[in-house]
Amino acid sequence: MIKLNEATKTWEVSYAKRHPKTKIPVRAARKGIKSSAEAKRVYAELIVQVEDKLRKSVTPNWWDTVEKFCAHSKERGLQQKTIENYYLCLKAHTYEKWGIRLVDSITTLEIVNLVNDCTKNRSGSHKKSIAK
């Protein structure tokens, strides 16, 4: 919604949307915008913000996924030492690059590049371990 506030002669912009599955509403708003053109730009920004909030509410980040993987591995009966090796390997090679990124934003090409970069001068067994 883009609306002119007659009292202050400024524009008020808001955008709201419900999540399609959880039905939780998400809203973003701005006040005090001086021109109609700027209000339209802000409206477009608010749409992007709301869509990001909706996506973040259901898509985990990389580090949360690693934590869940380790917990699930323990439930599956893997040895604690194996889980620690997986955890340390993932932390060493991926945490700085992908730590807070959403899982759906990590591309296949980024994964391939990471494996290639991490295994340039390594043994074959290390390459297999990283690829896993």
mmCIF file of N, CA and C in Angstrom:
data_model
loop_
_atom_site.group_PDB
_atom_site.id
_atom_site.type_symbol
_atom_site.label_atom_id
_atom_site.label_comp_id
_atom_site.label_asym_id
_atom_site.label_seq_id
_atom_site.Cartn_x
_atom_site.Cartn_y
_atom_site.Cartn_z
ATOM 1 N N MET A 1 0.847 -1.162 0.000
ATOM 2 C CA MET A 1 0.000 0.000 0.000
ATOM 3 C C MET A 1 0.901 1.236 0.000
ATOM 4 N N ILE A 2 0.610 2.149 -0.880
ATOM 5 C CA ILE A 2 1.285 3.439 -0.924
ATOM 6 C C ILE A 2 0.222 4.501 -0.689
ATOM 7 N N LYS A 3 0.434 5.326 0.360
ATOM 8 C CA LYS A 3 -0.594 6.286 0.726
ATOM 9 C C LYS A 3 0.055 7.616 1.119
ATOM 10 N N LEU A 4 -0.567 8.703 0.673
ATOM 11 C CA LEU A 4 -0.101 10.041 1.027
ATOM 12 C C LEU A 4 -0.764 10.469 2.328
ATOM 13 N N ASN A 5 0.033 10.868 3.300
ATOM 14 C CA ASN A 5 -0.473 11.379 4.564
ATOM 15 C C ASN A 5 -0.678 12.885 4.383
ATOM 16 N N GLU A 6 -1.921 13.298 4.334
ATOM 17 C CA GLU A 6 -2.245 14.705 4.071
ATOM 18 C C GLU A 6 -1.760 15.643 5.175
ATOM 19 N N ALA A 7 -1.731 15.167 6.388
ATOM 20 C CA ALA A 7 -1.329 16.022 7.501
ATOM 21 C C ALA A 7 0.151 16.398 7.427
ATOM 22 N N THR A 8 0.985 15.439 7.081
ATOM 23 C CA THR A 8 2.428 15.700 7.044
ATOM 24 C C THR A 8 2.967 15.893 5.633
ATOM 25 N N LYS A 9 2.143 15.648 4.641
ATOM 26 C CA LYS A 9 2.525 15.737 3.228
ATOM 27 C C LYS A 9 3.691 14.795 2.898
ATOM 28 N N THR A 10 3.700 13.637 3.544
ATOM 29 C CA THR A 10 4.691 12.603 3.240
ATOM 30 C C THR A 10 3.965 11.307 2.889
ATOM 31 N N TRP A 11 4.709 10.408 2.290
ATOM 32 C CA TRP A 11 4.139 9.143 1.854
ATOM 33 C C TRP A 11 4.398 8.055 2.888
ATOM 34 N N GLU A 12 3.423 7.158 3.023
ATOM 35 C CA GLU A 12 3.547 5.993 3.887
ATOM 36 C C GLU A 12 3.415 4.759 3.013
ATOM 37 N N VAL A 13 4.360 3.837 3.174
ATOM 38 C CA VAL A 13 4.406 2.644 2.336
ATOM 39 C C VAL A 13 4.406 1.418 3.245
ATOM 40 N N SER A 14 3.608 0.432 2.889
ATOM 41 C CA SER A 14 3.608 -0.817 3.644
ATOM 42 C C SER A 14 3.326 -1.986 2.710
ATOM 43 N N TYR A 15 3.785 -3.157 3.117
ATOM 44 C CA TYR A 15 3.536 -4.378 2.355
ATOM 45 C C TYR A 15 3.396 -5.519 3.353
ATOM 46 N N ALA A 16 2.398 -6.361 3.161
ATOM 47 C CA ALA A 16 2.158 -7.492 4.054
ATOM 48 C C ALA A 16 1.785 -8.716 3.236
ATOM 49 N N LYS A 17 2.176 -9.877 3.761
ATOM 50 C CA LYS A 17 1.864 -11.129 3.082
ATOM 51 C C LYS A 17 1.863 -12.251 4.110
ATOM 52 N N ARG A 18 1.035 -13.254 3.891
ATOM 53 C CA ARG A 18 0.999 -14.425 4.766
ATOM 54 C C ARG A 18 1.847 -15.530 4.144
ATOM 55 N N HIS A 19 2.483 -16.289 5.016
ATOM 56 C CA HIS A 19 3.242 -17.429 4.537
ATOM 57 C C HIS A 19 2.262 -18.463 3.996
ATOM 58 N N PRO A 20 2.518 -19.052 2.825
ATOM 59 C CA PRO A 20 1.540 -19.965 2.227
ATOM 60 C C PRO A 20 1.278 -21.232 3.043
ATOM 61 N N LYS A 21 2.275 -21.691 3.816
ATOM 62 C CA LYS A 21 2.081 -22.924 4.585
ATOM 63 C C LYS A 21 1.729 -22.647 6.039
ATOM 64 N N THR A 22 2.473 -21.778 6.685
ATOM 65 C CA THR A 22 2.258 -21.540 8.108
ATOM 66 C C THR A 22 1.170 -20.511 8.383
ATOM 67 N N LYS A 23 0.817 -19.729 7.397
ATOM 68 C CA LYS A 23 -0.212 -18.677 7.491
ATOM 69 C C LYS A 23 0.159 -17.556 8.462
ATOM 70 N N ILE A 24 1.425 -17.458 8.811
ATOM 71 C CA ILE A 24 1.884 -16.383 9.691
ATOM 72 C C ILE A 24 2.068 -15.118 8.858
ATOM 73 N N PRO A 25 1.463 -13.996 9.271
ATOM 74 C CA PRO A 25 1.619 -12.768 8.498
ATOM 75 C C PRO A 25 2.972 -12.105 8.756
ATOM 76 N N VAL A 26 3.502 -11.521 7.695
ATOM 77 C CA VAL A 26 4.747 -10.761 7.788
ATOM 78 C C VAL A 26 4.476 -9.401 7.166
ATOM 79 N N ARG A 27 4.920 -8.343 7.852
ATOM 80 C CA ARG A 27 4.616 -6.988 7.392
ATOM 81 C C ARG A 27 5.863 -6.129 7.508
ATOM 82 N N ALA A 28 5.999 -5.206 6.558
ATOM 83 C CA ALA A 28 7.073 -4.216 6.609
ATOM 84 C C ALA A 28 6.472 -2.877 6.205
ATOM 85 N N ALA A 29 6.925 -1.790 6.842
ATOM 86 C CA ALA A 29 6.356 -0.473 6.559
ATOM 87 C C ALA A 29 7.420 0.606 6.727
ATOM 88 N N ARG A 30 7.206 1.700 6.016
ATOM 89 C CA ARG A 30 8.061 2.877 6.141
ATOM 90 C C ARG A 30 7.188 4.121 6.101
ATOM 91 N N LYS A 31 7.601 5.125 6.863
ATOM 92 C CA LYS A 31 6.869 6.399 6.887
ATOM 93 C C LYS A 31 7.847 7.528 6.583
ATOM 94 N N GLY A 32 7.289 8.677 6.241
ATOM 95 C CA GLY A 32 8.099 9.878 6.057
ATOM 96 C C GLY A 32 8.813 9.958 4.722
ATOM 97 N N ILE A 33 8.295 9.332 3.708
ATOM 98 C CA ILE A 33 8.914 9.362 2.386
ATOM 99 C C ILE A 33 8.440 10.618 1.665
ATOM 100 N N LYS A 34 9.373 11.314 1.028
ATOM 101 C CA LYS A 34 9.072 12.643 0.521
ATOM 102 C C LYS A 34 8.465 12.706 -0.876
ATOM 103 N N SER A 35 8.700 11.690 -1.728
ATOM 104 C CA SER A 35 8.165 11.769 -3.087
ATOM 105 C C SER A 35 7.476 10.470 -3.481
ATOM 106 N N SER A 36 6.650 10.588 -4.506
ATOM 107 C CA SER A 36 5.925 9.425 -5.007
ATOM 108 C C SER A 36 6.882 8.411 -5.627
ATOM 109 N N ALA A 37 7.865 8.894 -6.361
ATOM 110 C CA ALA A 37 8.827 7.990 -6.997
ATOM 111 C C ALA A 37 9.638 7.224 -5.950
ATOM 112 N N GLU A 38 10.050 7.916 -4.912
ATOM 113 C CA GLU A 38 10.785 7.261 -3.839
ATOM 114 C C GLU A 38 9.896 6.248 -3.122
ATOM 115 N N ALA A 39 8.634 6.559 -2.966
ATOM 116 C CA ALA A 39 7.688 5.644 -2.332
ATOM 117 C C ALA A 39 7.557 4.350 -3.145
ATOM 118 N N LYS A 40 7.561 4.467 -4.463
ATOM 119 C CA LYS A 40 7.482 3.273 -5.306
ATOM 120 C C LYS A 40 8.746 2.422 -5.168
ATOM 121 N N ARG A 41 9.913 3.068 -5.079
ATOM 122 C CA ARG A 41 11.153 2.325 -4.885
ATOM 123 C C ARG A 41 11.152 1.617 -3.526
ATOM 124 N N VAL A 42 10.697 2.306 -2.509
ATOM 125 C CA VAL A 42 10.633 1.719 -1.167
ATOM 126 C C VAL A 42 9.652 0.548 -1.152
ATOM 127 N N TYR A 43 8.554 0.672 -1.865
ATOM 128 C CA TYR A 43 7.574 -0.411 -1.950
ATOM 129 C C TYR A 43 8.222 -1.669 -2.536
ATOM 130 N N ALA A 44 9.004 -1.491 -3.598
ATOM 131 C CA ALA A 44 9.698 -2.634 -4.202
ATOM 132 C C ALA A 44 10.687 -3.253 -3.210
ATOM 133 N N GLU A 45 11.382 -2.429 -2.428
ATOM 134 C CA GLU A 45 12.307 -2.931 -1.410
ATOM 135 C C GLU A 45 11.566 -3.700 -0.320
ATOM 136 N N LEU A 46 10.405 -3.205 0.063
ATOM 137 C CA LEU A 46 9.624 -3.877 1.103
ATOM 138 C C LEU A 46 9.141 -5.244 0.636
ATOM 139 N N ILE A 47 8.793 -5.352 -0.624
ATOM 140 C CA ILE A 47 8.374 -6.652 -1.170
ATOM 141 C C ILE A 47 9.516 -7.651 -1.028
ATOM 142 N N VAL A 48 10.717 -7.228 -1.386
ATOM 143 C CA VAL A 48 11.881 -8.106 -1.282
ATOM 144 C C VAL A 48 12.145 -8.478 0.178
ATOM 145 N N GLN A 49 12.042 -7.512 1.081
ATOM 146 C CA GLN A 49 12.257 -7.782 2.507
ATOM 147 C C GLN A 49 11.268 -8.804 3.049
ATOM 148 N N VAL A 50 10.004 -8.637 2.712
ATOM 149 C CA VAL A 50 8.975 -9.556 3.206
ATOM 150 C C VAL A 50 9.198 -10.954 2.634
ATOM 151 N N GLU A 51 9.528 -11.051 1.356
ATOM 152 C CA GLU A 51 9.783 -12.357 0.746
ATOM 153 C C GLU A 51 10.988 -13.031 1.408
ATOM 154 N N ASP A 52 12.025 -12.262 1.721
ATOM 155 C CA ASP A 52 13.192 -12.818 2.415
ATOM 156 C C ASP A 52 12.823 -13.329 3.806
ATOM 157 N N LYS A 53 12.016 -12.559 4.525
ATOM 158 C CA LYS A 53 11.582 -12.993 5.854
ATOM 159 C C LYS A 53 10.783 -14.289 5.779
ATOM 160 N N LEU A 54 9.922 -14.400 4.785
ATOM 161 C CA LEU A 54 9.127 -15.619 4.625
ATOM 162 C C LEU A 54 10.018 -16.807 4.301
ATOM 163 N N ARG A 55 10.995 -16.590 3.429
ATOM 164 C CA ARG A 55 11.892 -17.670 3.039
ATOM 165 C C ARG A 55 12.756 -18.096 4.224
ATOM 166 N N LYS A 56 13.256 -17.140 4.993
ATOM 167 C CA LYS A 56 14.101 -17.456 6.146
ATOM 168 C C LYS A 56 13.342 -18.198 7.230
ATOM 169 N N SER A 57 12.036 -17.997 7.285
ATOM 170 C CA SER A 57 11.255 -18.652 8.332
ATOM 171 C C SER A 57 11.146 -20.156 8.122
ATOM 172 N N VAL A 58 11.338 -20.647 6.900
ATOM 173 C CA VAL A 58 11.219 -22.086 6.646
ATOM 174 C C VAL A 58 12.500 -22.725 6.136
ATOM 175 N N THR A 59 13.487 -21.932 5.693
ATOM 176 C CA THR A 59 14.727 -22.466 5.152
ATOM 177 C C THR A 59 15.841 -22.305 6.183
ATOM 178 N N PRO A 60 16.476 -23.399 6.578
ATOM 179 C CA PRO A 60 17.541 -23.292 7.584
ATOM 180 C C PRO A 60 18.833 -22.739 6.985
ATOM 181 N N ASN A 61 19.691 -22.207 7.843
ATOM 182 C CA ASN A 61 20.999 -21.792 7.361
ATOM 183 C C ASN A 61 21.941 -22.995 7.389
ATOM 184 N N TRP A 62 23.117 -22.824 6.802
ATOM 185 C CA TRP A 62 24.048 -23.949 6.653
ATOM 186 C C TRP A 62 24.452 -24.517 8.014
ATOM 187 N N TRP A 63 24.786 -23.657 8.954
ATOM 188 C CA TRP A 63 25.296 -24.157 10.217
ATOM 189 C C TRP A 63 24.232 -24.916 10.999
ATOM 190 N N ASP A 64 22.988 -24.483 10.950
ATOM 191 C CA ASP A 64 21.913 -25.233 11.603
ATOM 192 C C ASP A 64 21.752 -26.614 10.964
ATOM 193 N N THR A 65 21.929 -26.671 9.657
ATOM 194 C CA THR A 65 21.825 -27.942 8.947
ATOM 195 C C THR A 65 22.941 -28.894 9.373
ATOM 196 N N VAL A 66 24.140 -28.371 9.540
ATOM 197 C CA VAL A 66 25.260 -29.203 10.003
ATOM 198 C C VAL A 66 24.972 -29.741 11.407
ATOM 199 N N GLU A 67 24.460 -28.887 12.279
ATOM 200 C CA GLU A 67 24.137 -29.323 13.637
ATOM 201 C C GLU A 67 23.072 -30.431 13.624
ATOM 202 N N LYS A 68 22.052 -30.261 12.798
ATOM 203 C CA LYS A 68 21.001 -31.285 12.709
ATOM 204 C C LYS A 68 21.546 -32.581 12.118
ATOM 205 N N PHE A 69 22.457 -32.450 11.137
ATOM 206 C CA PHE A 69 23.077 -33.634 10.537
ATOM 207 C C PHE A 69 23.841 -34.428 11.590
ATOM 208 N N CYS A 70 24.599 -33.725 12.427
ATOM 209 C CA CYS A 70 25.370 -34.413 13.467
ATOM 210 C C CYS A 70 24.445 -35.098 14.476
ATOM 211 N N ALA A 71 23.388 -34.427 14.859
ATOM 212 C CA ALA A 71 22.430 -35.031 15.801
ATOM 213 C C ALA A 71 21.753 -36.251 15.167
ATOM 214 N N HIS A 72 21.389 -36.140 13.897
ATOM 215 C CA HIS A 72 20.743 -37.251 13.200
ATOM 216 C C HIS A 72 21.719 -38.423 13.032
ATOM 217 N N SER A 73 23.000 -38.113 12.790
ATOM 218 C CA SER A 73 24.007 -39.163 12.651
ATOM 219 C C SER A 73 24.148 -39.960 13.941
ATOM 220 N N LYS A 74 24.038 -39.272 15.066
ATOM 221 C CA LYS A 74 24.114 -39.960 16.362
ATOM 222 C C LYS A 74 22.908 -40.881 16.544
ATOM 223 N N GLU A 75 21.731 -40.405 16.135
ATOM 224 C CA GLU A 75 20.522 -41.223 16.222
ATOM 225 C C GLU A 75 20.590 -42.440 15.308
ATOM 226 N N ARG A 76 21.283 -42.303 14.179
ATOM 227 C CA ARG A 76 21.431 -43.415 13.227
ATOM 228 C C ARG A 76 22.409 -44.474 13.717
ATOM 229 N N GLY A 77 23.163 -44.147 14.774
ATOM 230 C CA GLY A 77 24.062 -45.139 15.345
ATOM 231 C C GLY A 77 25.509 -45.019 14.892
ATOM 232 N N LEU A 78 25.876 -43.923 14.258
ATOM 233 C CA LEU A 78 27.274 -43.744 13.880
ATOM 234 C C LEU A 78 28.120 -43.542 15.130
ATOM 235 N N GLN A 79 29.365 -43.943 15.054
ATOM 236 C CA GLN A 79 30.275 -43.791 16.174
ATOM 237 C C GLN A 79 30.546 -42.311 16.447
ATOM 238 N N GLN A 80 30.766 -41.973 17.708
ATOM 239 C CA GLN A 80 31.005 -40.583 18.097
ATOM 240 C C GLN A 80 32.237 -40.021 17.396
ATOM 241 N N LYS A 81 33.266 -40.819 17.223
ATOM 242 C CA LYS A 81 34.492 -40.359 16.559
ATOM 243 C C LYS A 81 34.217 -40.002 15.096
ATOM 244 N N THR A 82 33.383 -40.785 14.424
ATOM 245 C CA THR A 82 33.014 -40.504 13.029
ATOM 246 C C THR A 82 32.247 -39.199 12.942
ATOM 247 N N ILE A 83 31.313 -38.997 13.846
ATOM 248 C CA ILE A 83 30.525 -37.759 13.865
ATOM 249 C C ILE A 83 31.433 -36.566 14.122
ATOM 250 N N GLU A 84 32.384 -36.705 15.057
ATOM 251 C CA GLU A 84 33.324 -35.616 15.325
ATOM 252 C C GLU A 84 34.175 -35.294 14.102
ATOM 253 N N ASN A 85 34.617 -36.345 13.384
ATOM 254 C CA ASN A 85 35.401 -36.112 12.167
ATOM 255 C C ASN A 85 34.593 -35.351 11.123
ATOM 256 N N TYR A 86 33.327 -35.759 10.922
ATOM 257 C CA TYR A 86 32.460 -35.045 9.976
ATOM 258 C C TYR A 86 32.296 -33.583 10.398
ATOM 259 N N TYR A 87 32.020 -33.397 11.678
ATOM 260 C CA TYR A 87 31.777 -32.053 12.208
ATOM 261 C C TYR A 87 33.005 -31.155 12.023
ATOM 262 N N LEU A 88 34.169 -31.664 12.409
ATOM 263 C CA LEU A 88 35.390 -30.859 12.289
ATOM 264 C C LEU A 88 35.739 -30.559 10.834
ATOM 265 N N CYS A 89 35.525 -31.516 9.964
ATOM 266 C CA CYS A 89 35.793 -31.310 8.541
ATOM 267 C C CYS A 89 34.854 -30.248 7.967
ATOM 268 N N LEU A 90 33.574 -30.357 8.280
ATOM 269 C CA LEU A 90 32.612 -29.365 7.794
ATOM 270 C C LEU A 90 32.906 -27.984 8.363
ATOM 271 N N LYS A 91 33.250 -27.935 9.632
ATOM 272 C CA LYS A 91 33.557 -26.654 10.260
ATOM 273 C C LYS A 91 34.796 -26.019 9.630
ATOM 274 N N ALA A 92 35.819 -26.826 9.407
ATOM 275 C CA ALA A 92 37.069 -26.297 8.868
ATOM 276 C C ALA A 92 36.918 -25.773 7.446
ATOM 277 N N HIS A 93 36.124 -26.443 6.637
ATOM 278 C CA HIS A 93 36.071 -26.103 5.217
ATOM 279 C C HIS A 93 34.877 -25.244 4.794
ATOM 280 N N THR A 94 33.802 -25.261 5.575
ATOM 281 C CA THR A 94 32.594 -24.576 5.098
ATOM 282 C C THR A 94 32.082 -23.466 5.985
ATOM 283 N N TYR A 95 32.452 -23.444 7.257
ATOM 284 C CA TYR A 95 31.815 -22.503 8.177
ATOM 285 C C TYR A 95 32.050 -21.045 7.796
ATOM 286 N N GLU A 96 33.277 -20.691 7.458
ATOM 287 C CA GLU A 96 33.558 -19.290 7.109
ATOM 288 C C GLU A 96 32.814 -18.857 5.850
ATOM 289 N N LYS A 97 32.694 -19.738 4.880
ATOM 290 C CA LYS A 97 32.071 -19.384 3.609
ATOM 291 C C LYS A 97 30.550 -19.455 3.656
ATOM 292 N N TRP A 98 30.012 -20.451 4.343
ATOM 293 C CA TRP A 98 28.581 -20.712 4.259
ATOM 294 C C TRP A 98 27.856 -20.652 5.597
ATOM 295 N N GLY A 99 28.499 -20.314 6.680
ATOM 296 C CA GLY A 99 27.932 -20.413 8.019
ATOM 297 C C GLY A 99 26.506 -19.939 8.173
ATOM 298 N N ILE A 100 26.222 -18.691 7.822
ATOM 299 C CA ILE A 100 24.873 -18.160 8.040
ATOM 300 C C ILE A 100 24.040 -18.108 6.761
ATOM 301 N N ARG A 101 24.591 -18.590 5.655
ATOM 302 C CA ARG A 101 23.817 -18.591 4.404
ATOM 303 C C ARG A 101 22.701 -19.615 4.460
ATOM 304 N N LEU A 102 21.607 -19.290 3.789
ATOM 305 C CA LEU A 102 20.504 -20.242 3.706
ATOM 306 C C LEU A 102 20.906 -21.396 2.800
ATOM 307 N N VAL A 103 20.457 -22.585 3.132
ATOM 308 C CA VAL A 103 20.858 -23.778 2.410
ATOM 309 C C VAL A 103 20.478 -23.694 0.925
ATOM 310 N N ASP A 104 19.319 -23.146 0.630
ATOM 311 C CA ASP A 104 18.896 -23.090 -0.765
ATOM 312 C C ASP A 104 19.655 -22.058 -1.598
ATOM 313 N N SER A 105 20.517 -21.262 -0.973
ATOM 314 C CA SER A 105 21.299 -20.290 -1.731
ATOM 315 C C SER A 105 22.676 -20.829 -2.116
ATOM 316 N N ILE A 106 23.041 -22.002 -1.622
ATOM 317 C CA ILE A 106 24.334 -22.617 -1.952
ATOM 318 C C ILE A 106 24.160 -23.409 -3.249
ATOM 319 N N THR A 107 24.967 -23.065 -4.252
ATOM 320 C CA THR A 107 24.816 -23.687 -5.571
ATOM 321 C C THR A 107 25.729 -24.900 -5.724
ATOM 322 N N THR A 108 25.411 -25.723 -6.708
ATOM 323 C CA THR A 108 26.218 -26.897 -7.014
ATOM 324 C C THR A 108 27.630 -26.486 -7.406
ATOM 325 N N LEU A 109 27.748 -25.427 -8.179
ATOM 326 C CA LEU A 109 29.061 -24.950 -8.598
ATOM 327 C C LEU A 109 29.911 -24.540 -7.397
ATOM 328 N N GLU A 110 29.306 -23.918 -6.401
ATOM 329 C CA GLU A 110 30.041 -23.545 -5.191
ATOM 330 C C GLU A 110 30.541 -24.787 -4.447
ATOM 331 N N ILE A 111 29.741 -25.828 -4.422
ATOM 332 C CA ILE A 111 30.145 -27.065 -3.760
ATOM 333 C C ILE A 111 31.321 -27.696 -4.497
ATOM 334 N N VAL A 112 31.223 -27.765 -5.803
ATOM 335 C CA VAL A 112 32.305 -28.338 -6.612
ATOM 336 C C VAL A 112 33.583 -27.532 -6.430
ATOM 337 N N ASN A 113 33.477 -26.214 -6.466
ATOM 338 C CA ASN A 113 34.651 -25.360 -6.283
ATOM 339 C C ASN A 113 35.264 -25.550 -4.903
ATOM 340 N N LEU A 114 34.427 -25.677 -3.883
ATOM 341 C CA LEU A 114 34.922 -25.892 -2.524
ATOM 342 C C LEU A 114 35.692 -27.201 -2.432
ATOM 343 N N VAL A 115 35.143 -28.271 -2.986
ATOM 344 C CA VAL A 115 35.819 -29.573 -2.947
ATOM 345 C C VAL A 115 37.140 -29.496 -3.697
ATOM 346 N N ASN A 116 37.145 -28.852 -4.860
ATOM 347 C CA ASN A 116 38.381 -28.733 -5.641
ATOM 348 C C ASN A 116 39.421 -27.891 -4.909
ATOM 349 N N ASP A 117 39.005 -26.786 -4.308
ATOM 350 C CA ASP A 117 39.945 -25.923 -3.588
ATOM 351 C C ASP A 117 40.527 -26.616 -2.362
ATOM 352 N N CYS A 118 39.696 -27.364 -1.660
ATOM 353 C CA CYS A 118 40.143 -28.007 -0.420
ATOM 354 C C CYS A 118 41.039 -29.211 -0.681
ATOM 355 N N THR A 119 40.977 -29.768 -1.870
ATOM 356 C CA THR A 119 41.693 -31.017 -2.132
ATOM 357 C C THR A 119 42.786 -30.880 -3.190
ATOM 358 N N LYS A 120 43.242 -29.682 -3.449
ATOM 359 C CA LYS A 120 44.267 -29.487 -4.484
ATOM 360 C C LYS A 120 45.492 -30.364 -4.268
ATOM 361 N N ASN A 121 46.100 -30.274 -3.109
ATOM 362 C CA ASN A 121 47.348 -30.985 -2.831
ATOM 363 C C ASN A 121 47.150 -32.067 -1.777
ATOM 364 N N ARG A 122 46.034 -32.732 -1.825
ATOM 365 C CA ARG A 122 45.714 -33.733 -0.812
ATOM 366 C C ARG A 122 45.697 -35.135 -1.400
ATOM 367 N N SER A 123 45.655 -36.109 -0.521
ATOM 368 C CA SER A 123 45.634 -37.509 -0.940
ATOM 369 C C SER A 123 44.245 -37.895 -1.451
ATOM 370 N N GLY A 124 44.174 -39.035 -2.100
ATOM 371 C CA GLY A 124 42.905 -39.520 -2.626
ATOM 372 C C GLY A 124 41.882 -39.785 -1.545
ATOM 373 N N SER A 125 42.332 -40.322 -0.399
ATOM 374 C CA SER A 125 41.390 -40.611 0.688
ATOM 375 C C SER A 125 40.830 -39.319 1.280
ATOM 376 N N HIS A 126 41.658 -38.279 1.349
ATOM 377 C CA HIS A 126 41.173 -36.998 1.856
ATOM 378 C C HIS A 126 40.148 -36.401 0.888
ATOM 379 N N LYS A 127 40.399 -36.536 -0.398
ATOM 380 C CA LYS A 127 39.444 -36.043 -1.408
ATOM 381 C C LYS A 127 38.096 -36.751 -1.257
ATOM 382 N N LYS A 128 38.120 -38.054 -1.036
ATOM 383 C CA LYS A 128 36.873 -38.795 -0.845
ATOM 384 C C LYS A 128 36.149 -38.322 0.414
ATOM 385 N N SER A 129 36.918 -38.095 1.458
ATOM 386 C CA SER A 129 36.320 -37.654 2.725
ATOM 387 C C SER A 129 35.648 -36.293 2.568
ATOM 388 N N ILE A 130 36.293 -35.369 1.893
ATOM 389 C CA ILE A 130 35.714 -34.051 1.662
ATOM 390 C C ILE A 130 34.475 -34.160 0.784
ATOM 391 N N ALA A 131 34.540 -34.979 -0.252
ATOM 392 C CA ALA A 131 33.409 -35.128 -1.181
ATOM 393 C C ALA A 131 32.190 -35.701 -0.475
ATOM 394 N N LYS A 132 32.404 -36.560 0.526
ATOM 395 C CA LYS A 132 31.269 -37.124 1.278
ATOM 396 C C LYS A 132 30.502 -36.016 1.955
#
